[in-house]
Short mmCIF file of C-alpha atoms and ligand atoms in Angstrom, two decimals:
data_model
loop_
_atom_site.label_atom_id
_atom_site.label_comp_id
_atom_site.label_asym_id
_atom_site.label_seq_id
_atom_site.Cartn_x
_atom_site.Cartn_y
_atom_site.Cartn_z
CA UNK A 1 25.47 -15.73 5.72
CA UNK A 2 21.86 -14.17 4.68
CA UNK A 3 19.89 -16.08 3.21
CA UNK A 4 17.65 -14.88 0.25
CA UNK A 5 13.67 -15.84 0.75
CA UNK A 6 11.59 -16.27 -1.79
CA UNK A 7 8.90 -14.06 -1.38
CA UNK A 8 6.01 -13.29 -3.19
CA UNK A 9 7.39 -14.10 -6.68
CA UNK A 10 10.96 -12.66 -6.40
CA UNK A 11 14.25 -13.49 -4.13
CA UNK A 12 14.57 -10.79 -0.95
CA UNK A 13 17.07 -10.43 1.67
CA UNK A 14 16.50 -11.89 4.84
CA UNK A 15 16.19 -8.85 6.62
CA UNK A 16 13.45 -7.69 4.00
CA UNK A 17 11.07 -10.80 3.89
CA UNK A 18 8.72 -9.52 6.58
CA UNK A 19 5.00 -10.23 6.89
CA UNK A 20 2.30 -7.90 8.26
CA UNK A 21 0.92 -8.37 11.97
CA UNK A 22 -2.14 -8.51 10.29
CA UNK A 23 -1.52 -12.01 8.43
CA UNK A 24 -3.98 -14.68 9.44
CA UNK A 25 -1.04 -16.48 9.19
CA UNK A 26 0.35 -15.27 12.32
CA UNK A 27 -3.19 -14.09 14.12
CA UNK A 28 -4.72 -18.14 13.72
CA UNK A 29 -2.42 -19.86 12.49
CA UNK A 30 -4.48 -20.11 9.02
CA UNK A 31 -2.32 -21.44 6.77
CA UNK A 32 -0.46 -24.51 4.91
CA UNK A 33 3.53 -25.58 4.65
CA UNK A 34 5.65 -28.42 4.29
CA UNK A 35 9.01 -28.88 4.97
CA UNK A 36 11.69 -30.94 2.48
CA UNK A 37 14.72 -31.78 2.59
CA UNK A 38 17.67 -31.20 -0.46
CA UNK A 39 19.98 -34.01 -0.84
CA UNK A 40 23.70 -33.14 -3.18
CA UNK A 41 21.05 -30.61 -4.47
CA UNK A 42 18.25 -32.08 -5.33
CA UNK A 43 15.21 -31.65 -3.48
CA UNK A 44 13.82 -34.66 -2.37
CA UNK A 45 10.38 -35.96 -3.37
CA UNK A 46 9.33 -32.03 -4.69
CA UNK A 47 6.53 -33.49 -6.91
CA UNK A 48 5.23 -35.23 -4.07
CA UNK A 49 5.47 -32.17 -1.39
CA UNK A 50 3.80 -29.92 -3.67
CA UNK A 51 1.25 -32.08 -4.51
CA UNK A 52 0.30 -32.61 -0.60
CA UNK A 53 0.40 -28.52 -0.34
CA UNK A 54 -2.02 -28.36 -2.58
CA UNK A 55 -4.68 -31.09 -1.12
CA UNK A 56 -3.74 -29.14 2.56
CA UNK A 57 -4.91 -25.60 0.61
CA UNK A 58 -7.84 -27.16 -0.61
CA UNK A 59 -9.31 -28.76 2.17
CA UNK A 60 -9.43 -25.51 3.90
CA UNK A 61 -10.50 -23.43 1.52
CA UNK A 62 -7.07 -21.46 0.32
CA UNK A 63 -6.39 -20.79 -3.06
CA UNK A 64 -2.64 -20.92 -4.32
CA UNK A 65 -1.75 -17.77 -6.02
CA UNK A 66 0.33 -19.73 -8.49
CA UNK A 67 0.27 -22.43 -10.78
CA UNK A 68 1.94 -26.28 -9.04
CA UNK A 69 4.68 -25.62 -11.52
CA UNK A 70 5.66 -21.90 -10.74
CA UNK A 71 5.81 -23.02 -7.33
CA UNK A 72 8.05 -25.69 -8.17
CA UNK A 73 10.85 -23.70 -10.23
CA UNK A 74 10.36 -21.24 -7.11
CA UNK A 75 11.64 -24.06 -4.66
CA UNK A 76 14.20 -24.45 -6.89
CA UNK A 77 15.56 -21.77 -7.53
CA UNK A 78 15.82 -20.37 -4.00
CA UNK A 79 17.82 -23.43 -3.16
CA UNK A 80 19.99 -22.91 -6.03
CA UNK A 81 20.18 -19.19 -4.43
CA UNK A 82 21.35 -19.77 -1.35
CA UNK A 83 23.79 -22.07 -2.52
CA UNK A 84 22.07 -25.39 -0.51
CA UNK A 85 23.78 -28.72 -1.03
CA UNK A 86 22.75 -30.46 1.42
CA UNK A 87 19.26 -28.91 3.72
CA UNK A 88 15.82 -27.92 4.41
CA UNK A 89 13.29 -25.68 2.44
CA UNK A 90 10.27 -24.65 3.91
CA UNK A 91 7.25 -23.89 1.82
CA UNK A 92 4.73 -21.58 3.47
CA UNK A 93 0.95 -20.56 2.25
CA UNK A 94 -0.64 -17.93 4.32
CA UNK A 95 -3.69 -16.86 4.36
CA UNK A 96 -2.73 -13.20 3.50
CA UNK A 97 -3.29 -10.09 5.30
CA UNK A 98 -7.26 -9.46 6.97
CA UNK A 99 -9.27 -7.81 9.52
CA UNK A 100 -8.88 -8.87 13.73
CA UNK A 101 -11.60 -11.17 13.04
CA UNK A 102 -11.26 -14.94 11.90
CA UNK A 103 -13.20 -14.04 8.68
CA UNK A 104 -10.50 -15.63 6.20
CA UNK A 105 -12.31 -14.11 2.78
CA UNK A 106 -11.67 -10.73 3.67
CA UNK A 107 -8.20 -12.35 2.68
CA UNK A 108 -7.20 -11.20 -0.75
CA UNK A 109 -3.68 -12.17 -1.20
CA UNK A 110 -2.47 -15.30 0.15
CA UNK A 111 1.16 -14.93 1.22
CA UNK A 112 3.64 -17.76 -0.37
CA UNK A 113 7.36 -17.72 0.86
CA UNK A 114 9.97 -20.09 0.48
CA UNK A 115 13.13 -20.64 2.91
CA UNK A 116 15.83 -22.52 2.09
CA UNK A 117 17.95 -22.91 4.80
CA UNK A 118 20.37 -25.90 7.02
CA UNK A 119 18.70 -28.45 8.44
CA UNK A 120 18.81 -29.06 12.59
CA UNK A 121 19.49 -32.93 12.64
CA UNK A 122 19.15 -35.04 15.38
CA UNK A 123 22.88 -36.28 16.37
CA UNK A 124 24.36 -39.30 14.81
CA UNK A 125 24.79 -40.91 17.75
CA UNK A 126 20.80 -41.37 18.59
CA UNK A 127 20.51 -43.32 15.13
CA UNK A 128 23.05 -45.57 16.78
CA UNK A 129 21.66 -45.88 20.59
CA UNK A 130 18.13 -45.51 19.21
CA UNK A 131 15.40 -42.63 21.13
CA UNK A 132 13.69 -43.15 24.21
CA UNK A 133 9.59 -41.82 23.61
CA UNK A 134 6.78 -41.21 25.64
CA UNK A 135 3.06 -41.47 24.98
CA UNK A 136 1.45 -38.13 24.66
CA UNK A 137 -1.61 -37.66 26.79
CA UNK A 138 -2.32 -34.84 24.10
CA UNK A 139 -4.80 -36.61 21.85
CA UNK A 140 -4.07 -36.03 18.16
CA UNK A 141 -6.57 -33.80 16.14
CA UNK A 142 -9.80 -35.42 15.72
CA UNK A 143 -10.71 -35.79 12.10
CA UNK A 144 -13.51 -33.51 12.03
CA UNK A 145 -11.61 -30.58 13.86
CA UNK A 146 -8.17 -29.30 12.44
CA UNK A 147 -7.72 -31.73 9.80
CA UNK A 148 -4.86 -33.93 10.61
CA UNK A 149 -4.56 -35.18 7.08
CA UNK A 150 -3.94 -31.15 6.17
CA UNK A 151 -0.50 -30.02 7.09
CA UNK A 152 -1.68 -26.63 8.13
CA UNK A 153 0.47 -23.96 10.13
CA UNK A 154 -1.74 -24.28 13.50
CA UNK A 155 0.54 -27.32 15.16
CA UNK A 156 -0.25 -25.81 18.44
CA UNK A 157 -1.95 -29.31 19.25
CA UNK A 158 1.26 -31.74 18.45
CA UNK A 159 3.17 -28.53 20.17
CA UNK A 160 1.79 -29.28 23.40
CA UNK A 161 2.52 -33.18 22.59
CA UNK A 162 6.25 -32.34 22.18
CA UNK A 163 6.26 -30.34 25.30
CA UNK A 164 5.07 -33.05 26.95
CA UNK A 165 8.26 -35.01 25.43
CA UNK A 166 10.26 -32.42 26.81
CA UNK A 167 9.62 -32.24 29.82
CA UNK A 168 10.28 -35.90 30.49
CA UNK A 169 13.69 -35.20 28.98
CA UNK A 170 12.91 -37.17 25.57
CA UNK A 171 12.59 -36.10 22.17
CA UNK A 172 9.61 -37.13 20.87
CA UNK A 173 6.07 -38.73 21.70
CA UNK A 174 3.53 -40.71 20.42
CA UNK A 175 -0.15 -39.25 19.91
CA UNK A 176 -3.12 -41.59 19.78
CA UNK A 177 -5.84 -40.58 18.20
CA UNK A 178 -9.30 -40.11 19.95
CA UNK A 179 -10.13 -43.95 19.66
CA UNK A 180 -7.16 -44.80 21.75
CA UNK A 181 -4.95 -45.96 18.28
CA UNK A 182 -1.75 -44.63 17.84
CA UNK A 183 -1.85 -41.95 15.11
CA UNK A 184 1.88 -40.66 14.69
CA UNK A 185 4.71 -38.57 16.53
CA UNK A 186 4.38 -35.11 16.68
CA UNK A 187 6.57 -34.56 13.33
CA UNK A 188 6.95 -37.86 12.11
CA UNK A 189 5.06 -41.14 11.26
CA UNK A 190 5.47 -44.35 13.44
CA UNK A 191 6.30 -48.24 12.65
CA UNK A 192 6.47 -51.53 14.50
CA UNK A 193 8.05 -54.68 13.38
CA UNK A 194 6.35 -58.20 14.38
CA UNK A 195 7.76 -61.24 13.81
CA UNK A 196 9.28 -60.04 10.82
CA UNK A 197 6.14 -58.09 9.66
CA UNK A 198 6.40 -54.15 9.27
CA UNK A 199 3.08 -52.24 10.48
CA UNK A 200 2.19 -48.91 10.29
CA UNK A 201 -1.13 -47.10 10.87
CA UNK A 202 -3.31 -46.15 8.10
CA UNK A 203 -3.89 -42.48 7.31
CA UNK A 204 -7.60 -42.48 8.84
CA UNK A 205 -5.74 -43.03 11.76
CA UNK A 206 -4.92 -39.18 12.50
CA UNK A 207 -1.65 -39.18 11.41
CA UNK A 208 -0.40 -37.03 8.17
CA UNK A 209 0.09 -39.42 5.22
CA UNK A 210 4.33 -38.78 5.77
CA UNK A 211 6.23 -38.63 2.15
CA UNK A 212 8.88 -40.12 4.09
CA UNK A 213 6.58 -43.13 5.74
CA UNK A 214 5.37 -43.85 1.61
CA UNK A 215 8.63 -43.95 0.50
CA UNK A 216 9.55 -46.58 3.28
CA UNK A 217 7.11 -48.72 2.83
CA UNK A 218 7.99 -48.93 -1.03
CA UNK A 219 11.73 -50.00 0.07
CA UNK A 220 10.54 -52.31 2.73
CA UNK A 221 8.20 -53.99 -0.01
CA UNK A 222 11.10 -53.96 -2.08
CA UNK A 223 13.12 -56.15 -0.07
CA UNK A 224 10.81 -58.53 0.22
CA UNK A 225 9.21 -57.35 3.56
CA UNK A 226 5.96 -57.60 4.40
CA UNK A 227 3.69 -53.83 5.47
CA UNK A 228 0.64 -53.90 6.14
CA UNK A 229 -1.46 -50.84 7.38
CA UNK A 230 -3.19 -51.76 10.44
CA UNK A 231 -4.73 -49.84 13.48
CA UNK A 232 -2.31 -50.18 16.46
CA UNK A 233 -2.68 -49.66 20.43
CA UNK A 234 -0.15 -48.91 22.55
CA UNK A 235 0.31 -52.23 23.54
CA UNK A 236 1.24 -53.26 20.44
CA UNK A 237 3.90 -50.47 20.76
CA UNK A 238 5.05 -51.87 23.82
CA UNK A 239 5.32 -55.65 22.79
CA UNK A 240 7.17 -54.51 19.09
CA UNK A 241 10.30 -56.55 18.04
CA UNK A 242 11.42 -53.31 16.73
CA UNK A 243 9.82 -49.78 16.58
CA UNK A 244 11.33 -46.99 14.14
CA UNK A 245 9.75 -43.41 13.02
CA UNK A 246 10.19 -41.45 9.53
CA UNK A 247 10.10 -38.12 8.64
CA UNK A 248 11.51 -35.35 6.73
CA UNK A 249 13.98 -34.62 9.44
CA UNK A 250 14.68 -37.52 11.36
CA UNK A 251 14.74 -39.88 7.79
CA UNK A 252 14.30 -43.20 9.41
CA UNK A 253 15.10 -43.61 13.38
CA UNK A 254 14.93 -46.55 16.02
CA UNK A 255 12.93 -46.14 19.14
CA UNK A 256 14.73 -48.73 21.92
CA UNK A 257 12.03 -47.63 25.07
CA UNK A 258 8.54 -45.95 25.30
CA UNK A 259 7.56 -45.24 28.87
CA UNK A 260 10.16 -46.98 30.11
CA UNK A 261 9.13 -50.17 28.76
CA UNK A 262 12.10 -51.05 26.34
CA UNK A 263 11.88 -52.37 23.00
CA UNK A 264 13.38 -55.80 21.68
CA UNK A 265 16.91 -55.69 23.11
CA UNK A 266 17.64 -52.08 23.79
CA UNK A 267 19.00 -51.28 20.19
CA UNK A 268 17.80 -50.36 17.17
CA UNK A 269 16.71 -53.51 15.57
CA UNK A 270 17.92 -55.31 12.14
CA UNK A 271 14.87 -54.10 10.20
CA UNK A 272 15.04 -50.72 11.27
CA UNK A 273 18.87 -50.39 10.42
CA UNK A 274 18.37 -51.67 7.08
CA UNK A 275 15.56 -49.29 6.16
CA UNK A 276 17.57 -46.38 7.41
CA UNK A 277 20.28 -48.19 5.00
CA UNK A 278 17.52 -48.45 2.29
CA UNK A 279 16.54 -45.05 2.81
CA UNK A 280 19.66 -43.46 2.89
CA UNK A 281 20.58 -44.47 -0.53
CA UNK A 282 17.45 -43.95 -2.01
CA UNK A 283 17.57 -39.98 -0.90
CA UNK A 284 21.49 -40.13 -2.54
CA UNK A 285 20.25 -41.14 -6.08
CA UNK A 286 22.34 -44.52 -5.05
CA UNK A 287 19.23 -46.53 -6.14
CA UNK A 288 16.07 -45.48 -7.79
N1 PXG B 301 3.55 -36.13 10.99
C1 PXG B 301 3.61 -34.80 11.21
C2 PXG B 301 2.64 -34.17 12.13
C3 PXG B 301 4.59 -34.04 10.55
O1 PXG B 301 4.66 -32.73 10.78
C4 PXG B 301 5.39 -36.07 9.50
C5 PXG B 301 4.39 -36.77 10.15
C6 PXG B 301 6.27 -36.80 8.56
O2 PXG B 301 5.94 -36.48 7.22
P1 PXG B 301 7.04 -36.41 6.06
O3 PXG B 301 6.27 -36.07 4.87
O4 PXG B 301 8.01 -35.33 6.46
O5 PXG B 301 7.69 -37.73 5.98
C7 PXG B 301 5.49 -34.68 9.68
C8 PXG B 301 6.53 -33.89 8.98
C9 PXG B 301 10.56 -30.25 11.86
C10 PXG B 301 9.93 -30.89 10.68
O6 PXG B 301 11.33 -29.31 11.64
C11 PXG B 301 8.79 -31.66 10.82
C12 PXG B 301 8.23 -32.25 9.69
C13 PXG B 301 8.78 -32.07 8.48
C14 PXG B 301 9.92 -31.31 8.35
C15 PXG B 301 10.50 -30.71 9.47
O7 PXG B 301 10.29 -30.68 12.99
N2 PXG B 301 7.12 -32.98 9.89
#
């Protein structure tokens, strides 16, 4: 069925939502977005997307065209549109339509569209056998290049991570960042468990501070576990008693081998399972 895109303040047809060639969007990839997920209808952790849309506009220098709470009904309203009950929206800030050069304030009119749309999920079966990863040799962005804090629409650099996945017939990879320390996957955050201790690395790390990754480490507090936030090498990857990632898409998923060195006992371990428990009930309004 065609979907209806939000699109510069009013619903279009899919076949009409078209942006110009000329978009910076497009030409540089100079842009924002973030991508959320609706649960029974309800899109998950809105407040929390916007808010990071926002910070990822402002640290390069992109004005929203409308206010946070326009932009909120918006998102809601296209899902209630297309008639989502359970999927994806993607929110999208361009940088509006310019000149062939990178100048982005001959920019007047920032572009904002909104898709609502299924969701491409990983199969069950992978939450149940757990992923085989790679390392990326890909090196995450450096802090003061493309800021990886920003979730901006030039992903060109995790892109070539994920190809590098691909190609050895897995997934997803790790990227460290350019101290060595692992930073995050190339669309979701990572975690090791330790002797019953969850770590994950802290934003300065490289990795974007994941809605998803917060969330978890508020349920793994919850039930008593202990997170810290704490640089981590690649060893530390490879010695892990568990390893899981989270993200919009994936929720929470075990990792059971990471260049071909496997991971506690081949299976996604207790902690992980009970987080992807934890988290599963938390996105259905089962606990709050
Ligand atoms: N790191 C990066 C680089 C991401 O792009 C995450 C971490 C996890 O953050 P959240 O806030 O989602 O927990 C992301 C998010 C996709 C897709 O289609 C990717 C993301 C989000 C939604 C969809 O691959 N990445």
């Amino acid at each position: 069925m065609a979907l209806k895109i939000w699109l510069d303040g009013r619903l279009v047809n899919e076949a009409d939502a078209k942006i110009s060639v000329f978009d910076h969007g497009l030409l540089y990839g100079d842009g924002v977005f973030e991508g959320i997920r609706v649960y029974n209808k309800r899109v998950f952790e809105l407040e929390a997307h916007i808010d990071r849309l926002y910070q990822s506009a402002k640290g390069i220098r992109l004005e929203i065209p409308m206010s946070t709470s326009s932009l909120t009904s918006a998102a809601e309203e296209t899902v209630k549109s297309n008639g989502i009950i359970d999927g994806y929206i993607r929110l999208v800030v361009t940088r509006g339509i310019g000149t062939l050069g990178i100048n982005p304030f001959v920019c007047e009119n920032p572009k904002v569209f909104i898709i609502a749309d299924s969701i491409q999920l990983y199969p069950e079966e992978l939450y149940e056998t757990g992923m085989k990863i790679i390392s990326a040799t890909t090196v995450r962005n450096h802090p003061l290049s493309i800021p990886p804090q920003a979730k901006s629409l030039n992903y060109l650099n995790n892109i070539l991570a994920k190809i590098e996945a691909l190609d050895s017939n897995v997934p997803e990879a790790v990227m460290y960042n350019h101290e060595g320390y692992v930073a995050e996957a190339t669309g979701d955050n990572v975690f090791i468990v330790r002797k019953g201790m969850v770590f994950t690395p802290p934003p300065e790390s490289g990795g974007l501070e994941g809605i998803t990754r917060n969330i978890v480490i508020g349920l793994a507090r919850k039930e008593g576990l202990e997170v810290s936030e704490k640089n981590l090498t690649r060893f530390d990857l490879y010695v892990s008693d568990e390893l899981f990632l989270t993200g919009t898409a994936a929720e929470v998923i075990g990792v059971v081998e990471i260049d071909g060195r496997v991971i506690g006992d081949g299976k996604p371990g207790p902690i992980t399972k009970l987080l992807r428990k934890k988290f599963f009930e938390y996105a259905h309004g089962k606990e709050k």
